[in-house]
């Protein structure tokens, strides 16, 4: 029996080896044929780094490769963007096509047409050009970005240009020599600087070192723009996040200033709560800052996708570079992480969420226009609370199988439509986002209370908060219900306890806490003070008739006598 089994295994092995066929790049990715219309033969991915040769007959036309085989820079999702790239022997990029990515803004938000319109800008660029997104310095080649996906396209740009230089140089292509300039020799005679540059002969298909400068004098004679443009991949490229942080200096400074200001508001919240009119100006002004600057200008709208991406990275291959690539999001998440442990989720949901701030301002405008408000009964409200936690669990479960699918389902968040893309999207998404904003006009922050998976995610670490600075009276809820009735997010229970998991830290209850015209315990204390003052006035009036009573000359004893207590 054993010989028969061995014979069958041998036949199966021989059959597999004879039928095995290494697929060429055009069989794997037929799109590459559009890059080289005249090609009649494509090779396999081989060499180091991996690339496939492209031929017309026996004539080598160029090379094609996949960026993920050469360079893997994590993008916004924490995963690289894999792009098919082709270039000819003159170092001209012949074509590009994004073949795989998990970017949230590209999965749902940016159409395939817009994405291809972006990558098509690289066509006919030199592999040795210094391509930059937006305006660049002298010698740079500038291309347009995709609105709402700036970080993603910056990662794609770095991935493309760094990888294509590496592949080109490994196949023997060299940067073009700098412009011919005259360099003075020791003897005082002039000769072309090109003589000082070693330009090795290029043999197609063979590896060759990049051009190197042998004389510092020749290099110094080249203009800074030309030298900058001809930097090759042999020079160590800095991490992309460092360049992004440098370009975002203004945004970072404004955001940090805003966060410092918010910290001061939280530290001095009692002082502000005693001055309700000033608090209204401070809070409304900050909400406008959140919508316009943090949201529409900086596109720093946090999302449950950030939470799912972080969870995936923590379970697999965590790298800080993937999170540092967006400075605004990184700083905001860092601040939220700290405030979650100090005060709970309410700081972000009540002050720093652009879509939440948009709902809040909409509701305030509706109230001023006299729009009638609607609230669910306590029983219905508490059951609706559970929806956002169910949504979060569903998204997390899907993300374990496919993060890309979870990103599609995360469109339950209207953030991308209303904030990141500023309503410039397909009408279905716009109607959904606008509908939630309109609902918030009659029910304060409806989406935040019942549907937001991000708010549900922030509740989990928020349970470990250290401080509880929202003041309560002994009488709150027993029997006083003023704050519970006035809380429009319904985060105050009938027993007077504040539910920190649902509180948005608007400080409305703290204004009531210090209001001696509305809060019953404070009203009673005010009345006692007023009664004590009237009693003093009556005693002074009697003294004018019957003479000094001596009550105001006896210090504390007189006060005790006036209040009916025995002096100590």
Coordinates of C-alpha atoms in Angstrom, one line a residue:
X1 CA 0.0 0.0 0.0
X2 CA 2.8 2.4 0.9
X3 CA 4.5 2.1 -2.6
X4 CA 1.2 2.9 -4.2
X5 CA 0.7 6.0 -2.1
X6 CA 4.3 7.2 -2.9
X7 CA 3.7 6.6 -6.6
X8 CA 0.5 8.7 -6.5
X9 CA 2.2 11.5 -4.6
X10 CA 5.0 11.5 -7.2
X11 CA 2.5 11.7 -10.1
X12 CA 0.7 14.5 -8.4
X13 CA 4.0 16.4 -7.8
X14 CA 5.1 16.0 -11.4
X15 CA 1.7 17.1 -12.6
X16 CA 1.8 20.3 -10.5
X17 CA 5.4 21.1 -11.6
X18 CA 4.6 20.6 -15.3
X19 CA 1.4 22.6 -15.2
X20 CA 2.8 25.3 -12.9
X21 CA 3.2 28.6 -14.7
X22 CA 4.6 31.8 -13.3
X23 CA 2.2 34.5 -14.3
X24 CA 3.6 37.6 -16.0
X25 CA 2.6 41.0 -14.7
X26 CA 0.1 41.6 -17.6
X27 CA -1.7 38.4 -16.6
X28 CA -1.9 39.5 -13.0
X29 CA -2.7 43.1 -13.9
X30 CA -4.0 43.6 -17.5
X31 CA -4.1 47.3 -17.0
X32 CA -0.4 47.5 -17.4
X33 CA -0.9 46.9 -21.2
X34 CA -2.4 50.4 -21.4
X35 CA 0.9 51.8 -20.1
X36 CA 2.9 50.3 -23.0
X37 CA 0.5 50.0 -26.1
X38 CA 3.4 48.9 -28.4
X39 CA 4.5 46.1 -26.1
X40 CA 4.0 42.5 -27.1
X41 CA 5.7 40.7 -24.2
X42 CA 5.7 41.3 -20.4
X43 CA 8.1 39.6 -18.0
X44 CA 7.6 38.2 -14.5
X45 CA 8.2 40.2 -11.3
X46 CA 11.8 39.5 -10.5
X47 CA 15.0 41.1 -9.2
X48 CA 15.6 43.3 -6.2
X49 CA 13.4 45.3 -5.9
X50 CA 10.8 43.3 -7.8
X51 CA 9.9 44.6 -11.2
X52 CA 8.9 43.2 -14.6
X53 CA 10.6 44.0 -17.9
X54 CA 8.4 45.1 -20.8
X55 CA 9.4 44.2 -24.4
X56 CA 8.5 44.9 -28.0
X57 CA 10.1 41.9 -29.7
X58 CA 13.6 41.8 -28.4
X59 CA 13.6 45.5 -27.6
X60 CA 13.3 46.5 -24.0
X61 CA 10.8 49.3 -23.5
X62 CA 10.7 49.8 -19.8
X63 CA 9.6 48.3 -16.5
X64 CA 6.5 47.8 -14.4
X65 CA 6.2 47.1 -10.7
X66 CA 3.9 47.3 -7.7
X67 CA 4.7 49.8 -5.0
X68 CA 4.0 47.4 -2.1
X69 CA 6.8 45.2 -3.4
X70 CA 9.3 48.1 -3.1
X71 CA 8.1 50.4 -0.3
X72 CA 5.3 50.1 2.2
X73 CA 4.5 53.5 3.8
X74 CA 1.4 53.2 6.0
X75 CA -1.3 55.6 5.0
X76 CA -4.3 57.0 6.9
X77 CA -5.8 53.6 7.4
X78 CA -2.5 52.2 8.7
X79 CA -2.0 50.2 5.5
X80 CA 0.0 51.1 2.4
X81 CA -1.6 52.1 -0.9
X82 CA -0.6 49.5 -3.6
X83 CA -0.1 51.1 -7.0
X84 CA 0.9 49.6 -10.4
X85 CA 3.5 51.8 -12.0
X86 CA 5.3 51.7 -15.4
X87 CA 8.2 53.7 -16.7
X88 CA 10.3 53.7 -19.8
X89 CA 14.0 53.7 -20.4
X90 CA 14.1 57.5 -20.5
X91 CA 12.9 57.6 -16.9
X92 CA 9.4 58.8 -18.0
X93 CA 6.5 57.5 -16.0
X94 CA 4.3 55.7 -18.6
X95 CA 1.2 55.0 -16.4
X96 CA -0.1 54.4 -13.0
X97 CA -3.1 52.6 -11.4
X98 CA -4.1 52.2 -7.8
X99 CA -4.9 48.4 -7.4
X100 CA -5.4 48.1 -3.6
X101 CA -6.0 50.3 -0.6
X102 CA -8.0 50.6 2.6
X103 CA -8.2 54.3 2.9
X104 CA -11.6 55.4 4.4
X105 CA -11.9 58.5 2.2
X106 CA -11.2 56.5 -0.9
X107 CA -13.3 53.4 0.0
X108 CA -16.4 55.5 0.3
X109 CA -16.2 59.2 -0.4
X110 CA -13.8 59.9 -3.2
X111 CA -15.0 58.4 -6.5
X112 CA -12.7 56.1 -8.7
X113 CA -12.8 58.8 -11.4
X114 CA -11.3 61.5 -9.0
X115 CA -8.7 59.0 -7.8
X116 CA -7.6 58.2 -11.3
X117 CA -7.6 61.8 -12.3
X118 CA -5.2 62.4 -9.4
X119 CA -2.7 59.6 -10.3
X120 CA -2.9 60.5 -14.0
X121 CA -1.0 63.7 -13.1
X122 CA 2.2 61.6 -12.7
X123 CA 2.1 60.4 -16.3
X124 CA 5.1 61.7 -18.3
X125 CA 6.8 63.0 -15.2
X126 CA 10.5 62.0 -14.7
X127 CA 11.2 59.3 -12.1
X128 CA 13.8 61.7 -10.8
X129 CA 11.5 64.8 -10.5
X130 CA 10.9 66.2 -7.1
X131 CA 7.1 66.0 -7.2
X132 CA 5.2 67.9 -4.4
X133 CA 1.5 68.2 -3.5
X134 CA 0.3 71.8 -4.0
X135 CA 2.7 74.8 -4.3
X136 CA 6.4 73.9 -4.2
X137 CA 9.7 75.6 -4.2
X138 CA 11.9 76.4 -7.2
X139 CA 12.8 73.2 -9.0
X140 CA 9.8 71.2 -7.6
X141 CA 7.1 69.7 -9.8
X142 CA 3.7 70.6 -8.3
X143 CA 0.5 68.6 -8.8
X144 CA -3.0 69.1 -7.5
X145 CA -4.4 67.4 -4.4
X146 CA -7.7 65.7 -3.8
X147 CA -9.9 67.9 -1.6
X148 CA -10.7 66.0 1.7
X149 CA -7.9 63.5 1.2
X150 CA -4.7 65.6 1.6
X151 CA -2.9 63.2 3.9
X152 CA -3.7 60.2 1.8
X153 CA -2.4 61.8 -1.4
X154 CA 0.8 62.9 0.4
X155 CA 1.4 59.3 1.4
X156 CA 0.7 58.2 -2.2
X157 CA 3.1 60.8 -3.6
X158 CA 5.9 59.7 -1.3
X159 CA 5.3 56.1 -2.0
X160 CA 5.2 56.6 -5.8
X161 CA 8.2 58.8 -6.2
X162 CA 10.5 57.1 -3.7
X163 CA 9.7 53.6 -5.0
X164 CA 10.0 54.5 -8.7
X165 CA 13.5 56.0 -8.1
X166 CA 14.6 52.9 -6.3
X167 CA 13.4 50.6 -9.1
X168 CA 14.8 52.9 -11.9
X169 CA 18.3 53.1 -10.2
X170 CA 18.4 49.4 -9.6
X171 CA 17.8 48.9 -13.3
X172 CA 20.6 51.2 -14.3
X173 CA 18.8 54.5 -14.9
X174 CA 20.7 57.6 -13.6
X175 CA 19.5 61.1 -13.0
X176 CA 20.2 63.5 -15.8
X177 CA 23.5 65.4 -15.4
X178 CA 23.2 68.9 -14.0
X179 CA 23.2 71.9 -16.4
X180 CA 26.6 72.5 -17.9
X181 CA 28.3 75.3 -16.0
X182 CA 31.8 76.5 -16.0
X183 CA 34.0 75.5 -13.1
X184 CA 37.4 77.2 -12.4
X185 CA 40.4 74.9 -12.0
X186 CA 43.4 75.4 -9.8
X187 CA 45.3 76.7 -12.8
X188 CA 42.7 79.4 -13.4
X189 CA 41.4 77.9 -16.6
X190 CA 37.7 77.0 -17.0
X191 CA 36.4 73.7 -18.0
X192 CA 32.9 72.2 -18.2
X193 CA 31.6 70.9 -14.8
X194 CA 30.2 67.9 -16.6
X195 CA 33.8 66.5 -16.6
X196 CA 33.6 66.2 -12.9
X197 CA 30.6 63.9 -12.9
X198 CA 30.9 60.2 -13.2
X199 CA 28.0 59.1 -15.5
X200 CA 28.3 55.3 -15.8
X201 CA 27.2 53.7 -19.0
X202 CA 23.7 52.4 -18.9
X203 CA 23.0 48.8 -19.9
X204 CA 19.3 48.1 -20.1
X205 CA 18.2 45.4 -17.6
X206 CA 21.4 45.5 -15.6
X207 CA 21.8 47.1 -12.2
X208 CA 24.0 50.1 -12.1
X209 CA 25.0 52.6 -9.3
X210 CA 23.5 56.1 -9.5
X211 CA 25.6 58.9 -10.7
X212 CA 28.0 60.3 -8.1
X213 CA 29.8 63.6 -7.9
X214 CA 33.6 63.3 -7.6
X215 CA 34.5 66.9 -7.0
X216 CA 32.8 69.1 -4.4
X217 CA 33.7 72.1 -6.5
X218 CA 31.6 70.8 -9.4
X219 CA 28.7 70.2 -7.1
X220 CA 28.9 73.6 -5.5
X221 CA 28.8 75.2 -9.0
X222 CA 25.4 73.7 -9.7
X223 CA 22.4 75.9 -8.8
X224 CA 20.5 75.0 -5.7
X225 CA 17.3 74.4 -7.7
X226 CA 19.1 72.0 -10.1
X227 CA 20.8 70.2 -7.2
X228 CA 17.5 69.9 -5.3
X229 CA 15.7 68.5 -8.4
X230 CA 18.3 65.9 -9.0
X231 CA 18.4 64.4 -5.5
X232 CA 18.2 60.6 -5.9
X233 CA 16.8 57.8 -3.8
X234 CA 20.3 57.0 -2.6
X235 CA 19.9 59.9 -0.2
X236 CA 18.0 58.8 2.9
X237 CA 14.5 60.2 2.7
X238 CA 13.1 61.4 6.0
X239 CA 9.8 60.0 7.4
X240 CA 6.9 61.6 5.6
X241 CA 5.2 62.7 8.8
X242 CA 8.1 65.1 9.6
X243 CA 7.5 67.0 6.4
X244 CA 3.7 67.0 7.0
X245 CA 4.2 68.5 10.5
X246 CA 6.5 71.2 9.1
X247 CA 3.9 72.2 6.5
X248 CA 1.2 72.3 9.2
X249 CA 2.9 74.7 11.6
X250 CA 0.1 77.3 11.5
X251 CA -2.7 74.7 12.0
X252 CA -0.8 73.1 14.8
X253 CA -0.2 76.4 16.6
X254 CA -3.9 77.4 16.3
X255 CA -5.1 74.0 17.5
X256 CA -2.8 73.8 20.4
X257 CA -3.8 77.4 21.4
X258 CA -7.5 76.3 21.2
X259 CA -6.9 73.2 23.3
X260 CA -5.0 75.3 26.0
X261 CA -7.9 77.7 26.1
X262 CA -10.4 74.8 26.5
X263 CA -8.3 73.4 29.4
X264 CA -8.5 76.8 31.1
X265 CA -12.3 76.8 30.6
X266 CA -12.5 73.4 32.3
X267 CA -10.2 74.4 35.2
X268 CA -12.2 77.6 35.8
X269 CA -15.6 76.2 35.0
X270 CA -17.1 77.3 38.4
X271 CA -16.0 80.9 37.8
X272 CA -17.6 80.8 34.4
X273 CA -20.8 79.0 35.6
X274 CA -21.4 81.9 38.0
X275 CA -21.3 84.3 35.0
X276 CA -23.8 82.6 32.6
X277 CA -23.8 85.3 30.0
X278 CA -20.0 85.1 29.6
X279 CA -20.2 81.3 29.5
X280 CA -22.7 81.5 26.6
X281 CA -20.3 83.7 24.6
X282 CA -17.3 81.5 25.4
X283 CA -19.1 78.2 24.5
X284 CA -20.8 79.5 21.3
X285 CA -17.5 81.0 20.2
X286 CA -15.7 77.8 20.8
X287 CA -18.4 75.7 18.9
X288 CA -18.0 78.0 15.9
X289 CA -14.2 77.5 16.1
X290 CA -14.7 73.8 16.2
X291 CA -16.9 73.7 13.2
X292 CA -15.0 76.1 11.0
X293 CA -11.3 75.6 12.0
X294 CA -11.1 72.1 13.4
X295 CA -13.8 70.7 11.0
X296 CA -14.0 72.4 7.6
X297 CA -10.6 73.9 7.5
X298 CA -8.3 71.3 9.2
X299 CA -10.6 68.3 8.4
X300 CA -9.8 67.0 11.9
X301 CA -13.1 65.2 12.5
X302 CA -12.5 62.1 14.6
X303 CA -14.2 58.9 13.5
X304 CA -15.0 55.4 14.8
X305 CA -12.7 54.3 11.9
X306 CA -9.8 55.8 13.8
X307 CA -10.7 53.6 16.8
X308 CA -11.0 50.5 14.6
X309 CA -7.7 51.2 12.8
X310 CA -5.9 51.7 16.2
X311 CA -7.4 48.4 17.4
X312 CA -6.2 46.6 14.3
X313 CA -2.7 48.1 14.6
X314 CA -2.5 47.2 18.3
X315 CA -3.4 43.6 17.5
X316 CA -1.0 43.3 14.6
X317 CA 1.8 45.6 13.5
X318 CA 1.7 48.8 15.5
X319 CA 3.7 51.7 14.1
X320 CA 3.6 55.3 15.4
X321 CA 4.3 56.6 11.9
X322 CA 0.9 55.7 10.7
X323 CA -0.7 57.9 13.3
X324 CA 1.8 60.7 13.2
X325 CA 1.1 61.3 9.5
X326 CA -1.8 63.6 10.3
X327 CA -0.7 66.1 13.0
X328 CA -4.1 67.6 13.6
X329 CA -5.7 64.2 14.2
X330 CA -2.7 63.0 16.3
X331 CA -2.8 66.1 18.6
X332 CA -6.6 66.0 18.9
X333 CA -6.6 62.3 19.8
X334 CA -3.8 62.8 22.3
X335 CA -5.8 65.6 24.0
X336 CA -9.0 63.4 23.9
X337 CA -7.1 60.5 25.5
X338 CA -6.0 62.7 28.4
X339 CA -9.4 64.3 28.9
X340 CA -11.1 60.9 28.8
X341 CA -9.2 59.9 31.9
X342 CA -9.6 63.2 33.6
X343 CA -13.2 64.2 32.8
X344 CA -14.8 61.6 30.6
X345 CA -16.1 61.6 27.0
X346 CA -18.1 64.8 27.5
X347 CA -15.2 67.1 26.7
X348 CA -14.8 65.8 23.1
X349 CA -18.5 65.3 22.4
X350 CA -19.5 68.6 23.9
X351 CA -16.7 70.9 22.7
X352 CA -14.4 69.3 20.1
X353 CA -16.6 67.3 17.7
X354 CA -17.3 69.4 14.6
X355 CA -20.5 67.6 13.7
X356 CA -21.6 67.7 17.3
X357 CA -20.9 71.4 17.3
X358 CA -22.8 71.9 14.1
X359 CA -25.9 70.1 15.6
X360 CA -25.6 72.3 18.7
X361 CA -25.5 75.5 16.8
X362 CA -28.4 74.4 14.6
X363 CA -30.5 73.7 17.7
X364 CA -29.7 77.1 19.2
X365 CA -30.7 78.8 16.0
X366 CA -34.0 76.8 15.9
X367 CA -34.8 77.8 19.5
X368 CA -34.3 81.5 18.6
X369 CA -36.6 81.1 15.7
X370 CA -39.2 79.7 17.9
X371 CA -39.1 76.1 16.7
X372 CA -40.9 73.8 19.1
X373 CA -38.6 71.2 20.8
X374 CA -39.4 67.5 21.1
X375 CA -38.0 65.0 23.6
X376 CA -38.7 61.3 24.0
X377 CA -40.1 59.9 27.2
X378 CA -37.6 58.6 29.7
X379 CA -38.4 55.0 28.9
X380 CA -38.0 55.4 25.1
X381 CA -34.9 57.6 25.6
X382 CA -33.0 54.9 27.7
X383 CA -33.8 52.3 25.1
X384 CA -32.6 54.4 22.2
X385 CA -29.3 54.9 24.1
X386 CA -28.4 51.3 23.4
X387 CA -28.4 51.8 19.6
X388 CA -25.0 53.4 19.4
X389 CA -23.4 50.6 21.5
X390 CA -25.0 48.0 19.2
X391 CA -23.7 49.8 16.1
X392 CA -20.2 50.0 17.6
X393 CA -20.1 46.2 18.4
X394 CA -21.3 45.5 14.9
X395 CA -18.6 47.6 13.3
X396 CA -15.9 46.2 15.5
X397 CA -17.0 42.6 14.6
X398 CA -16.9 43.4 10.9
X399 CA -13.5 45.1 11.2
X400 CA -12.0 41.9 12.5
X401 CA -12.9 40.2 9.2
X402 CA -12.5 43.2 6.8
X403 CA -11.6 46.8 7.8
X404 CA -12.6 48.0 4.3
X405 CA -16.1 46.6 4.8
X406 CA -16.3 48.2 8.2
X407 CA -15.3 51.5 6.6
X408 CA -18.3 51.2 4.2
X409 CA -20.7 50.4 7.0
X410 CA -19.3 53.3 9.1
X411 CA -21.1 55.6 6.7
X412 CA -23.7 55.6 9.6
X413 CA -21.4 58.5 10.6
X414 CA -22.3 61.6 8.6
X415 CA -18.9 63.1 9.5
X416 CA -17.3 62.4 6.1
X417 CA -20.2 64.0 4.2
X418 CA -20.8 67.0 6.4
X419 CA -17.3 67.9 7.6
X420 CA -14.5 66.2 5.5
X421 CA -16.2 66.6 2.1
X422 CA -18.2 69.7 3.1
X423 CA -21.4 68.3 1.6
X424 CA -19.8 67.9 -1.8
X425 CA -20.9 64.4 -2.4
X426 CA -23.6 62.2 -3.9
X427 CA -27.1 63.4 -3.1
X428 CA -28.0 60.3 -1.0
X429 CA -25.2 60.9 1.5
X430 CA -26.0 64.6 1.6
X431 CA -29.7 64.0 2.3
X432 CA -28.8 61.6 5.2
X433 CA -26.4 64.1 6.8
X434 CA -28.7 67.1 6.3
X435 CA -31.6 65.1 7.7
X436 CA -29.7 64.4 11.0
X437 CA -28.8 68.0 11.3
X438 CA -32.5 69.0 10.8
X439 CA -33.6 66.5 13.4
X440 CA -31.2 68.1 15.9
X441 CA -33.1 71.3 15.4
X442 CA -36.0 69.8 17.4
X443 CA -34.2 67.2 19.5
X444 CA -30.9 68.4 20.9
X445 CA -27.9 66.4 19.4
X446 CA -30.1 63.5 18.3
X447 CA -27.4 61.7 16.4
X448 CA -24.9 62.0 19.3
X449 CA -27.3 60.6 21.9
X450 CA -28.6 57.6 20.0
X451 CA -26.5 56.7 16.9
X452 CA -22.9 57.8 17.2
X453 CA -20.5 54.7 17.5
X454 CA -17.6 57.0 18.2
X455 CA -19.3 58.4 21.3
X456 CA -20.0 54.8 22.4
X457 CA -16.3 53.9 21.9
X458 CA -15.2 56.9 24.0
X459 CA -17.5 55.8 26.8
X460 CA -15.4 52.7 27.5
X461 CA -12.1 54.4 28.6
X462 CA -14.2 57.3 30.0
X463 CA -15.4 55.0 32.8
X464 CA -11.9 55.3 34.3
X465 CA -12.0 59.1 34.7
X466 CA -10.2 60.5 37.7
X467 CA -12.1 63.7 38.4
X468 CA -15.8 64.5 38.9
X469 CA -16.0 68.3 38.8
X470 CA -19.7 68.6 38.1
X471 CA -21.1 69.9 41.4
X472 CA -24.3 68.5 42.9
X473 CA -26.4 69.6 46.0
X474 CA -27.5 67.2 48.6
X475 CA -31.0 68.0 47.6
X476 CA -30.5 67.2 43.9
X477 CA -33.1 64.6 42.9
X478 CA -34.4 64.5 46.5
X479 CA -36.8 66.0 45.6
X480 CA -35.4 68.7 43.3
X481 CA -35.7 67.9 39.6
X482 CA -34.8 71.2 38.0
X483 CA -31.5 70.1 36.4
X484 CA -33.0 66.8 35.3
X485 CA -35.8 68.6 33.5
X486 CA -33.6 71.2 31.9
X487 CA -30.9 68.8 30.7
X488 CA -31.8 68.4 27.0
X489 CA -29.4 65.5 26.4
X490 CA -31.2 63.8 29.3
X491 CA -28.0 62.8 31.1
X492 CA -29.3 63.5 34.6
X493 CA -31.2 60.8 36.3
X494 CA -34.3 61.3 38.5
X495 CA -32.2 60.7 41.6
X496 CA -30.0 63.7 40.7
X497 CA -27.0 61.7 39.6
X498 CA -25.2 62.8 36.4
X499 CA -24.7 59.9 33.9
X500 CA -21.1 60.7 32.9
X501 CA -21.4 58.1 30.0
X502 CA -23.9 60.4 28.3
X503 CA -23.0 63.8 29.6
X504 CA -21.7 66.3 27.0
X505 CA -20.2 68.7 29.5
X506 CA -22.2 71.7 28.3
X507 CA -22.1 73.1 31.9
X508 CA -25.8 74.1 31.8
X509 CA -26.4 72.2 35.1
X510 CA -23.5 74.0 36.7
X511 CA -25.1 77.4 35.7
X512 CA -28.3 76.2 37.5
X513 CA -26.2 75.0 40.4
X514 CA -25.0 78.5 41.2
X515 CA -28.2 80.3 40.3
X516 CA -29.9 81.5 43.4
X517 CA -33.0 82.4 41.5
X518 CA -33.6 78.9 40.1
X519 CA -31.8 76.2 42.1
X520 CA -34.1 75.5 45.2
X521 CA -31.2 75.0 47.7
X522 CA -29.5 78.2 46.5
X523 CA -32.9 80.0 46.5
X524 CA -33.3 78.9 50.2
X525 CA -29.9 80.1 51.1
X526 CA -30.5 83.5 49.4
X527 CA -33.8 83.9 51.2
X528 CA -32.1 83.2 54.6
X529 CA -29.5 85.9 53.8
X530 CA -32.2 88.3 52.8
X531 CA -34.2 87.5 56.0
X532 CA -31.1 88.1 58.1
X533 CA -30.5 91.4 56.3
X534 CA -34.1 92.5 56.9
X535 CA -33.8 91.6 60.6
X536 CA -30.7 93.7 60.9
X537 CA -32.5 96.6 59.3
X538 CA -35.4 96.3 61.7
X539 CA -33.1 96.2 64.7
X540 CA -31.3 99.4 63.5
X541 CA -34.7 101.1 63.0
X542 CA -35.7 100.2 66.6
X543 CA -32.4 101.5 67.9
X544 CA -33.2 104.9 66.5
X545 CA -36.4 104.9 68.6
X546 CA -35.5 103.2 71.9
X547 CA -31.7 103.7 71.8
X548 CA -28.7 101.4 71.2
X549 CA -29.3 97.7 71.7
X550 CA -25.7 96.8 71.8
X551 CA -26.2 93.9 69.4
X552 CA -23.8 95.3 66.8
X553 CA -21.1 96.1 69.4
X554 CA -20.8 92.5 70.7
X555 CA -19.2 90.9 67.6
X556 CA -20.1 87.3 67.2
X557 CA -22.3 87.2 70.3
X558 CA -24.5 89.9 68.8
X559 CA -24.8 87.8 65.6
X560 CA -25.8 84.7 67.6
X561 CA -28.4 86.7 69.5
X562 CA -29.8 88.1 66.3
X563 CA -30.1 84.7 64.8
X564 CA -31.7 83.2 67.9
X565 CA -28.7 81.0 68.8
X566 CA -26.8 80.8 72.1
X567 CA -23.4 82.5 71.9
X568 CA -20.4 80.2 72.0

